[in-house]
Short mmCIF file of C-alpha atoms (C1' of nucleotides) in Angstrom, two decimals:
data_model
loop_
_atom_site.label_atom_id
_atom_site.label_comp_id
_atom_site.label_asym_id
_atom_site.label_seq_id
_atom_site.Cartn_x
_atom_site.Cartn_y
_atom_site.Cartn_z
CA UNK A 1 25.26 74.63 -52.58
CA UNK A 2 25.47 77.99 -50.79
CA UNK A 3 28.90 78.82 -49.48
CA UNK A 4 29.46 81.92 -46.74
CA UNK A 5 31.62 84.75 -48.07
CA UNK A 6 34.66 85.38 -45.68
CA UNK A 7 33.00 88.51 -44.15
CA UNK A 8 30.48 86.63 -42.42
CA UNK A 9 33.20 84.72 -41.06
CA UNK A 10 33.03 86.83 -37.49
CA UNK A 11 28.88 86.49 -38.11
CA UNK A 12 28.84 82.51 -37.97
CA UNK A 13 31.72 82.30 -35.17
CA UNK A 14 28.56 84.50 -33.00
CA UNK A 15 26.24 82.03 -34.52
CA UNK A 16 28.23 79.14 -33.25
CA UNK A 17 28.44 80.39 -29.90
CA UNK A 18 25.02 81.86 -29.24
CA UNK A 19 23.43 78.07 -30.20
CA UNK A 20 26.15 76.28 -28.56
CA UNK A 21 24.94 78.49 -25.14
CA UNK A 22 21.29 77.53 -25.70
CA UNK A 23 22.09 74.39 -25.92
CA UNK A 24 24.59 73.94 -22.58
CA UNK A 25 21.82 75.97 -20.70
CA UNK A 26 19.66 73.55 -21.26
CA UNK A 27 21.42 70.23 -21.35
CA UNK A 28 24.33 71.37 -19.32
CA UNK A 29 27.50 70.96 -20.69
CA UNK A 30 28.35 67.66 -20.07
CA UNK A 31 24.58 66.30 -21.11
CA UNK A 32 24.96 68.53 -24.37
CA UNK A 33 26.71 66.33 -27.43
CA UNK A 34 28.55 68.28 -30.05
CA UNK A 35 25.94 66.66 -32.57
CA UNK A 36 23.26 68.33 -30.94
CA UNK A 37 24.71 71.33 -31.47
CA UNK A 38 25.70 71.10 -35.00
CA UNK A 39 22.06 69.75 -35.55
CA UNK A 40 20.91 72.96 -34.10
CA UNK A 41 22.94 74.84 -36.51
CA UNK A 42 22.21 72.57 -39.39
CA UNK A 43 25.94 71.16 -40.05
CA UNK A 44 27.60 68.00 -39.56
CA UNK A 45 29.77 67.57 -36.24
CA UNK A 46 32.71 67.70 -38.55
CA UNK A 47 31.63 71.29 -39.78
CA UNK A 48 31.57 72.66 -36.10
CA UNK A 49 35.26 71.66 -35.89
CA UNK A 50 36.05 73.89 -39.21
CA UNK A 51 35.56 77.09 -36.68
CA UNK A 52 36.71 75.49 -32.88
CA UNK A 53 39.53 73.64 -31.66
CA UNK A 54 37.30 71.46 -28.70
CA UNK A 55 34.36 71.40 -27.28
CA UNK A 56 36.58 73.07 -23.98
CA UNK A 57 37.74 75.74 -26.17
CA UNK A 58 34.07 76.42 -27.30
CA UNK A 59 32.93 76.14 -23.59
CA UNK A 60 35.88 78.94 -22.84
CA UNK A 61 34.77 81.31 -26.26
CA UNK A 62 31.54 81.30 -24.99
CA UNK A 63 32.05 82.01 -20.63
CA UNK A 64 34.71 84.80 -22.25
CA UNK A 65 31.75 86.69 -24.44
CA UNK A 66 29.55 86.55 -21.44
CA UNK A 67 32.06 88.22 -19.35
CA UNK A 68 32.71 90.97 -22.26
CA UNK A 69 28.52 91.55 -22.14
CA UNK A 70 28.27 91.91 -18.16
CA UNK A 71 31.49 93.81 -18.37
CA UNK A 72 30.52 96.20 -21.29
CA UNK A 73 26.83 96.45 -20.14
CA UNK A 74 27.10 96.61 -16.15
CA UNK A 75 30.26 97.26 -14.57
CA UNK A 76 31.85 99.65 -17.00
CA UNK A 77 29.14 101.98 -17.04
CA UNK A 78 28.68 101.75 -12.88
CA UNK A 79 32.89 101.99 -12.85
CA UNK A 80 32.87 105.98 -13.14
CA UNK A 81 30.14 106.92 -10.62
CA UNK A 82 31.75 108.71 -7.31
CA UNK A 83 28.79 108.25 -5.40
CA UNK A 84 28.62 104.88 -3.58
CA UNK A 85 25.71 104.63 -2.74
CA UNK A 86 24.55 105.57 -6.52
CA UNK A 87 27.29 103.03 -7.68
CA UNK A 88 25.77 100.37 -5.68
CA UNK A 89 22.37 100.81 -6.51
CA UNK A 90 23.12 101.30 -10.25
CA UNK A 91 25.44 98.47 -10.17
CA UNK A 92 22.93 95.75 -8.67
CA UNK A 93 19.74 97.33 -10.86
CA UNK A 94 21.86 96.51 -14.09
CA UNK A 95 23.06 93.12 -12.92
CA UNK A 96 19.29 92.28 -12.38
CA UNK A 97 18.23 94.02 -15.82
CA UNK A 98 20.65 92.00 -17.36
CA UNK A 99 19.44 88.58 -16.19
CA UNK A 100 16.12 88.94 -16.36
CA UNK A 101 15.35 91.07 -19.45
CA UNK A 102 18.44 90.24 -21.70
CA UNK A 103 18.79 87.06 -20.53
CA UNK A 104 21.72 85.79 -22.11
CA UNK A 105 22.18 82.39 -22.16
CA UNK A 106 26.14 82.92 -21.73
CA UNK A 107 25.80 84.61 -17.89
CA UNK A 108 23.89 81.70 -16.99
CA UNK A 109 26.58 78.61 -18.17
CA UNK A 110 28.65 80.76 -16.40
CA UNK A 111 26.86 80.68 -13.57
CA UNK A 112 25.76 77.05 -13.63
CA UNK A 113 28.77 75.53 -15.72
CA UNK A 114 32.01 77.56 -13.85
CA UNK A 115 33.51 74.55 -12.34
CA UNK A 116 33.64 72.53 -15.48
CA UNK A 117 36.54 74.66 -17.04
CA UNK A 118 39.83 73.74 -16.08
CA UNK A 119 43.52 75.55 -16.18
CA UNK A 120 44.16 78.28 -17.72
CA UNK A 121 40.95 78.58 -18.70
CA UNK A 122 39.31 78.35 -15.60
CA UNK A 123 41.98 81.03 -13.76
CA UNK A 124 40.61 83.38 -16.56
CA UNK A 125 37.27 83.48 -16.09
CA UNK A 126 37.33 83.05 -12.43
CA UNK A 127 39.94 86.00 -12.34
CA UNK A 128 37.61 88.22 -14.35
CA UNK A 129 34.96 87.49 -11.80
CA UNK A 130 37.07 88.15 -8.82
CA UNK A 131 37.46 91.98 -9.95
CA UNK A 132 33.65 92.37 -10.18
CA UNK A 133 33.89 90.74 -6.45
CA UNK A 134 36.24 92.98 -5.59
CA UNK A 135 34.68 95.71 -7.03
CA UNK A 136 31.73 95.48 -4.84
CA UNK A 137 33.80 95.33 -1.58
CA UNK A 138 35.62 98.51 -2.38
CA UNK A 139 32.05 99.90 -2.76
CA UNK A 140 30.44 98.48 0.13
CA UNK A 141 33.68 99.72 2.03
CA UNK A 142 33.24 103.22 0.56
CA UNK A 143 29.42 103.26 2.16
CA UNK A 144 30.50 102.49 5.41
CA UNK A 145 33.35 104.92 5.31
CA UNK A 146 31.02 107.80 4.54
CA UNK A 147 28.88 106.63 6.69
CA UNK A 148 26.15 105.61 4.58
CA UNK A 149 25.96 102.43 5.23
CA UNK A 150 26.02 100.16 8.74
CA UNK A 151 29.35 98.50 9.49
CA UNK A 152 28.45 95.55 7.42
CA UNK A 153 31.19 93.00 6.29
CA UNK A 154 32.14 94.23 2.81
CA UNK A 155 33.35 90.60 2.03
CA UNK A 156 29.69 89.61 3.41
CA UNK A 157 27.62 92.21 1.72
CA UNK A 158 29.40 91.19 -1.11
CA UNK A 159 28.29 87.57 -1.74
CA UNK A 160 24.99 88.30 -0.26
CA UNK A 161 23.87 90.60 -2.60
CA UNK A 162 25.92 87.91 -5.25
CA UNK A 163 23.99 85.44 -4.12
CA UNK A 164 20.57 87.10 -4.96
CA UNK A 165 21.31 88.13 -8.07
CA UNK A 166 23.37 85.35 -9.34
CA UNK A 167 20.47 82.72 -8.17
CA UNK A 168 17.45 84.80 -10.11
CA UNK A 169 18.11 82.43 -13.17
CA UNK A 170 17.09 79.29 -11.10
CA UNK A 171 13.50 80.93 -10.50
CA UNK A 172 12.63 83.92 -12.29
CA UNK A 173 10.58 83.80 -15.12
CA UNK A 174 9.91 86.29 -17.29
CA UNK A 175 5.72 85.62 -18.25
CA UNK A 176 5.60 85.71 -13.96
CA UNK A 177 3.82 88.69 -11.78
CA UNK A 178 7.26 90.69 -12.18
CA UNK A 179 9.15 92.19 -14.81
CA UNK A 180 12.74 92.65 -14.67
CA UNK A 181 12.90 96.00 -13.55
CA UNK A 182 10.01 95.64 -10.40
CA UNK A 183 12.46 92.52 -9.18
CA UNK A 184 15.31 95.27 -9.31
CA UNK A 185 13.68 97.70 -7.59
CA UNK A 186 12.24 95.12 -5.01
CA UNK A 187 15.68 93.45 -4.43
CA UNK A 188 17.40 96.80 -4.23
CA UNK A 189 14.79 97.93 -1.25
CA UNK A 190 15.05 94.49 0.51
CA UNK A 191 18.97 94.26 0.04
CA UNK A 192 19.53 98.23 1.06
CA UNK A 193 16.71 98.25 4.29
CA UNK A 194 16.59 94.99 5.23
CA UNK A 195 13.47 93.28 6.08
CA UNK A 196 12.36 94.85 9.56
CA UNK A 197 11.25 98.01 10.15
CA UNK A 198 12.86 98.80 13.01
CA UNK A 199 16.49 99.18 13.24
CA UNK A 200 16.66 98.30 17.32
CA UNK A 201 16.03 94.52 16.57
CA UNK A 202 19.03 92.85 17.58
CA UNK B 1 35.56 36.75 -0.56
CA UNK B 2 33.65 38.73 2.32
CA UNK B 3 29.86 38.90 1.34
CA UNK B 4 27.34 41.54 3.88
CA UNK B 5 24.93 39.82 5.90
CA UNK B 6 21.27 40.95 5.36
CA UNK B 7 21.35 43.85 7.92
CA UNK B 8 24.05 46.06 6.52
CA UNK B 9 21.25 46.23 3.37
CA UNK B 10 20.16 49.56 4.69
CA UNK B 11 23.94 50.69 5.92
CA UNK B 12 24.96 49.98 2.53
CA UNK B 13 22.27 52.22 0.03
CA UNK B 14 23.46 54.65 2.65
CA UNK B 15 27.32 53.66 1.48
CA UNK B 16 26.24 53.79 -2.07
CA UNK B 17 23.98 57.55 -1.84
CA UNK B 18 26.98 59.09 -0.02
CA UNK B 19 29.79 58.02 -1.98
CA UNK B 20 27.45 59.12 -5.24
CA UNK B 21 26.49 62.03 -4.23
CA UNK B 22 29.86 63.10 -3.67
CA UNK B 23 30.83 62.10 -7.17
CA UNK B 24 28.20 63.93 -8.07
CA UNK B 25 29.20 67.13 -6.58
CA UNK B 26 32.79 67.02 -7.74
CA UNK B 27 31.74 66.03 -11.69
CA UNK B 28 28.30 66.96 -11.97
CA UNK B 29 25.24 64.10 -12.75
CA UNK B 30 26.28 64.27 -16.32
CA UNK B 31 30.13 64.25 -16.09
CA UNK B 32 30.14 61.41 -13.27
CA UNK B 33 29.88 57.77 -14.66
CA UNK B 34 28.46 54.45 -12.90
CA UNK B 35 31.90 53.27 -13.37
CA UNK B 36 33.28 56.13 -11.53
CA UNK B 37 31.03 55.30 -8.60
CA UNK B 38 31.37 51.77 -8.18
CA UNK B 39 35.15 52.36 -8.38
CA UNK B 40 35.05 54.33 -5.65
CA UNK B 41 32.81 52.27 -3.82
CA UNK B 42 35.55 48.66 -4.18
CA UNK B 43 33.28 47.02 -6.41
CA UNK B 44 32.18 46.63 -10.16
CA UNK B 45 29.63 48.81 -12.19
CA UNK B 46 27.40 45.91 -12.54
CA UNK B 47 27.80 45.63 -8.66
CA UNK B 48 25.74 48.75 -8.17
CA UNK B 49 23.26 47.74 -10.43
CA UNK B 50 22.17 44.76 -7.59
CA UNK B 51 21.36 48.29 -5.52
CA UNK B 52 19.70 50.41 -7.55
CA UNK B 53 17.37 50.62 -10.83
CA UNK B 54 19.38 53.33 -12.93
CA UNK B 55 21.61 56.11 -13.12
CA UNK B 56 18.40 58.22 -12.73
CA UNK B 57 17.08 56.75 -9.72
CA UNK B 58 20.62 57.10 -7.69
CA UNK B 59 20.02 61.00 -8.51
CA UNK B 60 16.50 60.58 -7.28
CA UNK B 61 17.47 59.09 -3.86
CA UNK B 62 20.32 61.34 -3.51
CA UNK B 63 18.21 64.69 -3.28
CA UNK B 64 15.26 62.58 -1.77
CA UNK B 65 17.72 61.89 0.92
CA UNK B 66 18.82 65.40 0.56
CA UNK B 67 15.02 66.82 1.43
CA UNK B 68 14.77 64.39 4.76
CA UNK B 69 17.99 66.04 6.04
CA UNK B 70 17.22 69.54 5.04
CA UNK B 71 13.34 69.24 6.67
CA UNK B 72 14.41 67.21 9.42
CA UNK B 73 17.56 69.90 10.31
CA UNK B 74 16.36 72.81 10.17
CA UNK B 75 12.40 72.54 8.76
CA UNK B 76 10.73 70.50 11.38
CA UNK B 77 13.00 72.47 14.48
CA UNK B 78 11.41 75.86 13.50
CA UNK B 79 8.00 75.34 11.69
CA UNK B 80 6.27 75.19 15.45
CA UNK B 81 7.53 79.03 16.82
CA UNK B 82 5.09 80.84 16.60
CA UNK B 83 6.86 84.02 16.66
CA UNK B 84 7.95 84.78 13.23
CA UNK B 85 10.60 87.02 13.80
CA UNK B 86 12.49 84.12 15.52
CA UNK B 87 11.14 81.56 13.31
CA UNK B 88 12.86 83.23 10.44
CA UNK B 89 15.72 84.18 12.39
CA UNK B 90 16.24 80.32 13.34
CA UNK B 91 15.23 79.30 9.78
CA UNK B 92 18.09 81.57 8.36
CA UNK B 93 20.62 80.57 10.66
CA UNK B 94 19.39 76.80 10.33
CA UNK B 95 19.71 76.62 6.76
CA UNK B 96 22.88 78.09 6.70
CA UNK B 97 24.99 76.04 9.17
CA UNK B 98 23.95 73.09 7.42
CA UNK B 99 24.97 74.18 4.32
CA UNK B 100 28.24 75.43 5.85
CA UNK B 101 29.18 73.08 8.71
CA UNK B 102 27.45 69.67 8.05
CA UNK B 103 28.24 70.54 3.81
CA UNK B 104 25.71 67.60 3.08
CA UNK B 105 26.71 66.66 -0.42
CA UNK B 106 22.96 65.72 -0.94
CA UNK B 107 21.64 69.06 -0.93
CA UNK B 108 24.41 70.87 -3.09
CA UNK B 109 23.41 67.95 -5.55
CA UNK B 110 19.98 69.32 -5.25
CA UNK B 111 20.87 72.91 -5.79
CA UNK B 112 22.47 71.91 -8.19
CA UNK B 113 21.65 69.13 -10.69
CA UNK B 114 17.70 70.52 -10.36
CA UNK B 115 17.17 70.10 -13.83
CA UNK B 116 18.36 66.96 -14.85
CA UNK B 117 15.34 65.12 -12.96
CA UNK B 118 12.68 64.85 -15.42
CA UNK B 119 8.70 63.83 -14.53
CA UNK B 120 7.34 62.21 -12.00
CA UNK B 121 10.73 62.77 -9.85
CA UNK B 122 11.33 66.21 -11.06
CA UNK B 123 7.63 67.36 -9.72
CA UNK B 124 8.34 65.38 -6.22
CA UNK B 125 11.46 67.38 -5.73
CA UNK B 126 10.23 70.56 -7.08
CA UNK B 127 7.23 69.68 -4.93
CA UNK B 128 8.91 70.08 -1.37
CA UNK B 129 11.06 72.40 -2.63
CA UNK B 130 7.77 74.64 -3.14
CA UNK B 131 6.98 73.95 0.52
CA UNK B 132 9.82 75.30 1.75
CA UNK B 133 8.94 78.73 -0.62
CA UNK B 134 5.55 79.27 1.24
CA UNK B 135 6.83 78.28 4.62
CA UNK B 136 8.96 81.14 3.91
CA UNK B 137 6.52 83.46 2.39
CA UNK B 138 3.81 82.28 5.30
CA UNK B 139 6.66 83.75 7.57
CA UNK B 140 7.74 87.02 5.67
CA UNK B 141 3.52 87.90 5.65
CA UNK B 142 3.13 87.10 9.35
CA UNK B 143 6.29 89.46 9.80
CA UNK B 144 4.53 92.23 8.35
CA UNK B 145 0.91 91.66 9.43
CA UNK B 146 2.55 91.46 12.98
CA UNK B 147 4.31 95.02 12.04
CA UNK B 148 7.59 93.86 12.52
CA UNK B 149 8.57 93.97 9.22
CA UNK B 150 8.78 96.82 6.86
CA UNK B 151 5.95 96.24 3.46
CA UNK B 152 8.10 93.99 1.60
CA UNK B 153 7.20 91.25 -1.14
CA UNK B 154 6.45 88.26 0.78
CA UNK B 155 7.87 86.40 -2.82
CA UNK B 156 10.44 88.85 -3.40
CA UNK B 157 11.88 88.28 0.18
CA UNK B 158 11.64 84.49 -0.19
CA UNK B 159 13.58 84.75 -3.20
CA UNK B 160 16.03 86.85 -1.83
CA UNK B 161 16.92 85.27 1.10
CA UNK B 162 16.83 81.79 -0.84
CA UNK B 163 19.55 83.23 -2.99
CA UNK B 164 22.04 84.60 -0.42
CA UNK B 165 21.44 81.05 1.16
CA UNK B 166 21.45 78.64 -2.02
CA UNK B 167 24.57 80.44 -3.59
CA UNK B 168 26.73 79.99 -0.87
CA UNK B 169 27.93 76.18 -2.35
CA UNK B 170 29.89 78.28 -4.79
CA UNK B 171 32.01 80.11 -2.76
CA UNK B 172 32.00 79.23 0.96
CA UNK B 173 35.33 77.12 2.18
CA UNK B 174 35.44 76.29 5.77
CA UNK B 175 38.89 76.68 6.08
CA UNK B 176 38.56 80.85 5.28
CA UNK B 177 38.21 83.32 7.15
CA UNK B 178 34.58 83.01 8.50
CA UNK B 179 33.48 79.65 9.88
CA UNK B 180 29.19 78.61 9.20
CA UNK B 181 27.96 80.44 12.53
CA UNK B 182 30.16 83.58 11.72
CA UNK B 183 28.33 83.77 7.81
CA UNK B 184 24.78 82.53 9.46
CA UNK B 185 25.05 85.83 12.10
CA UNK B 186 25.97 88.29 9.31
CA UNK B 187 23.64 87.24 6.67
CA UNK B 188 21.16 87.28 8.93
CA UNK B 189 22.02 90.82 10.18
CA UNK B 190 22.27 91.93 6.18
CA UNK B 191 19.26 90.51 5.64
CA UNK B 192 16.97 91.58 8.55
CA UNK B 193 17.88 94.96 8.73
CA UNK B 194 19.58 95.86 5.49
CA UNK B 195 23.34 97.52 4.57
CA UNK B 196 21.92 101.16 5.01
CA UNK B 197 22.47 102.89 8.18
CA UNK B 198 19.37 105.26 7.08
CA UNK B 199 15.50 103.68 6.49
CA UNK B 200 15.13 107.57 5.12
CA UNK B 201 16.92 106.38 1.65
CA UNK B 202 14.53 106.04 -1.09
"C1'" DC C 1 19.29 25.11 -0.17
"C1'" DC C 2 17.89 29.46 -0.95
"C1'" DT C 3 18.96 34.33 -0.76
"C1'" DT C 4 22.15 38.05 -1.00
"C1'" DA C 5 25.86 40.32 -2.88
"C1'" DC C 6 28.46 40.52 -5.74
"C1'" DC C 7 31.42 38.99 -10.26
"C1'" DT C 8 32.86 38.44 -15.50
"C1'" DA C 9 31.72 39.38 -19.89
"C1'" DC C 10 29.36 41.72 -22.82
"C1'" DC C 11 25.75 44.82 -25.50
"C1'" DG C 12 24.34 48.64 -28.68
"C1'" DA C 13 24.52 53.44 -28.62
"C1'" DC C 14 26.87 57.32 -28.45
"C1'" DC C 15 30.86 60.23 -27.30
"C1'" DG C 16 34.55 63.93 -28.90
"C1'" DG C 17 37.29 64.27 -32.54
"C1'" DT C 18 39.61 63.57 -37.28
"C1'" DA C 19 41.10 62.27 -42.13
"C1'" DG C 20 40.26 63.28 -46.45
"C1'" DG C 21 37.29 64.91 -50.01
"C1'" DT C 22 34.48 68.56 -52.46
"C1'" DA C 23 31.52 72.46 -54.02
"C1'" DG C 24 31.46 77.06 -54.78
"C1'" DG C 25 33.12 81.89 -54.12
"C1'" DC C 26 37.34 85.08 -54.47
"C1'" DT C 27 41.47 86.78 -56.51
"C1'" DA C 28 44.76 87.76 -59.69
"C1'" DA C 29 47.04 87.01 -64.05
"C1'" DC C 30 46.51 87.35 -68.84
"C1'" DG D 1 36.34 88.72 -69.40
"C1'" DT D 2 37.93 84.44 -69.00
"C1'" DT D 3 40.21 81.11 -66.35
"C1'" DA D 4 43.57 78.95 -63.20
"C1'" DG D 5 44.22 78.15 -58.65
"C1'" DC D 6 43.51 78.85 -53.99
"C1'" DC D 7 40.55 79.28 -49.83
"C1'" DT D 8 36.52 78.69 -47.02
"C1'" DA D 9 33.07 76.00 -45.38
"C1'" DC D 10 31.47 72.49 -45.21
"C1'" DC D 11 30.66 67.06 -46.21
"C1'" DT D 12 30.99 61.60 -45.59
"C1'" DA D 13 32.99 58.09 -43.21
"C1'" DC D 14 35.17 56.65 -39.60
"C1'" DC D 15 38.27 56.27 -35.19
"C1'" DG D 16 39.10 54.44 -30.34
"C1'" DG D 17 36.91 54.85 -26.27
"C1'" DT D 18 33.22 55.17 -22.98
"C1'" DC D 19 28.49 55.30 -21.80
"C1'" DG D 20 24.33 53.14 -19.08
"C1'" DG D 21 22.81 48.84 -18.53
"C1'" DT D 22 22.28 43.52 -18.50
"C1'" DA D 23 22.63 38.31 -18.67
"C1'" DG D 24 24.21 34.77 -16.27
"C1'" DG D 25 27.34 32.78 -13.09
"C1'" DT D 26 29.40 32.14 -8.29
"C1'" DA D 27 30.55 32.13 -3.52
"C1'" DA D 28 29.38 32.80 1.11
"C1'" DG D 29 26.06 33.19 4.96
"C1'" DG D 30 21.67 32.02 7.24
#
DNA sequence: CCTTACCTACCGACCGGTAGGTAGGCTAAC
DNA sequence: GTTAGCCTACCTACCGGTCGGTAGGTAAGG
């Protein structure tokens, strides 16, 4: 019987995590069973709980890694840029890129699984997701303060543009008439212009 | 022991949808138990079962339910004007306040327990959900046939504007700072005519 | 006296989780 | 370079509890 060496140790935790998100995105988490995850992996039930404390914890491991992927891949590298409006744009083109050509099954049970988590757990994550709220308003604010932008509701602009982006996993498919970056581009006109053409309609 | 005379039949599979489909909400389809439902109904588990077939058809009924409001609300009131700029304009603000004021619990089951229906229920729901989509897309191509709207993505618009209106379960509380006709005027002004101040921005 | 609206009592399956064992690799002493 | 002994990564077997669902009874109203 094979037996891992201790320096794949960090390899299988990944492992663990990255099957255990398949499986909650598409079961959910309460409709997913630890056995069919340790099925998936091809372990017992009792082997799973060799490398996690609960199926909470494992729940928490993998909402945290999601966070550390949008983090790493969107908002630190929009962060730096001085420009709002390129902030903004760059900032909602890489949120879409993310969830429609990376796809990782970890920002979606975050999405779709956020008010399962409870305690301390749940402040975390929903603290984490608060800056990147936050983060937006300062921008949007920063548009209309140069004058960029209309005097738009920064709260408001906010969760609108949240609210496209964060839905696109309910829909968007990747085999359909767009790829990821045409949706970007197409959201990013719609969300920045608006739908009419002429700015009079009130 | 009180028994219900034959009439309250129909007042009570209303008793038993509402009170379900707000367990639903707060635990999910998956995390919410029959026992949990009857319990907060007065009566026994096996007491429900006199009402309905199974677990699967309470979901059923729920977001069937859910539909009737939603197209009775806000569908049926603006599928007759004919001009589309107000048609989407009272669509937008339609949908909205019922999400926000009324807060059906019916239809954030919908949004949110889609994908726990499986066959013949699943493509029934997904069915008028899909009307909905081309009503919207019917009204985004009149919009810019008519020239009122700028060339945008009939699709991509629907989509966009679902999103903004669909995520707004997860965050909206009436008791903040905006109340439902507040968040229906300034979505709608976001999404009509965009956060720029400029059309000139490529 | 039949129907309606429940009830009690129970089913087999499955749940998250654990106790205790074991096979094989790793390390260090000799 | 062998070997003792520990550690990792599982395993089998099982726990108490809960799940969705049902059979069969009962009491009240029409």
């Amino acid at each position: 019987m094979k037996k891992r060496a201790r320096q794949d140790r960090v390899t299988r935790q990944a492992q663990i995590l990255e099957t255990a998100a398949r499986i909650f995105c598409d079961k959910g988490f309460e409709g997913a069973s630890m056995g069919d995850i340790s099925a998936a992996l091809g372990i017992t039930k009792a082997g799973i709980y060799h490398h996690i404390r609960s199926k909470e914890d494992l729940l928490y491991a993998i909402m945290s890694y999601g966070m550390d992927l949008f983090e790493r891949k969107v908002l630190r590298r929009v962060m730096g840029i001085s420009d709002p409006l390129e902030r903004l744009r760059a900032t909602l083109k890489g949120h879409i890129l993310v969830v429609t050509r990376d796809r990782p099954k970890e920002i979606t049970v975050i999405l779709h699984e956020s008010s399962v988590l409870k305690g301390r757990y749940r402040e975390k994550i929903d603290a984490r997701k608060r800056r990147y709220v936050r983060f937006l308003e300062r921008t949007f604010r920063d548009l209309v303060r140069s004058g960029v932008a209309r005097r738009v509701d920064p709260t408001v602009a906010a969760f609108a543009m949240l609210g496209m982006v964060n839905w696109i996993y309910q829909w968007y498919r990747p085999a359909g008439r767009l790829s990821g970056a045409e949706l970007a581009d197409a959201f990013a006109d719609v969300f920045l212009k608006g739908i009419l053409k002429s700015p009079a309609a009130g």
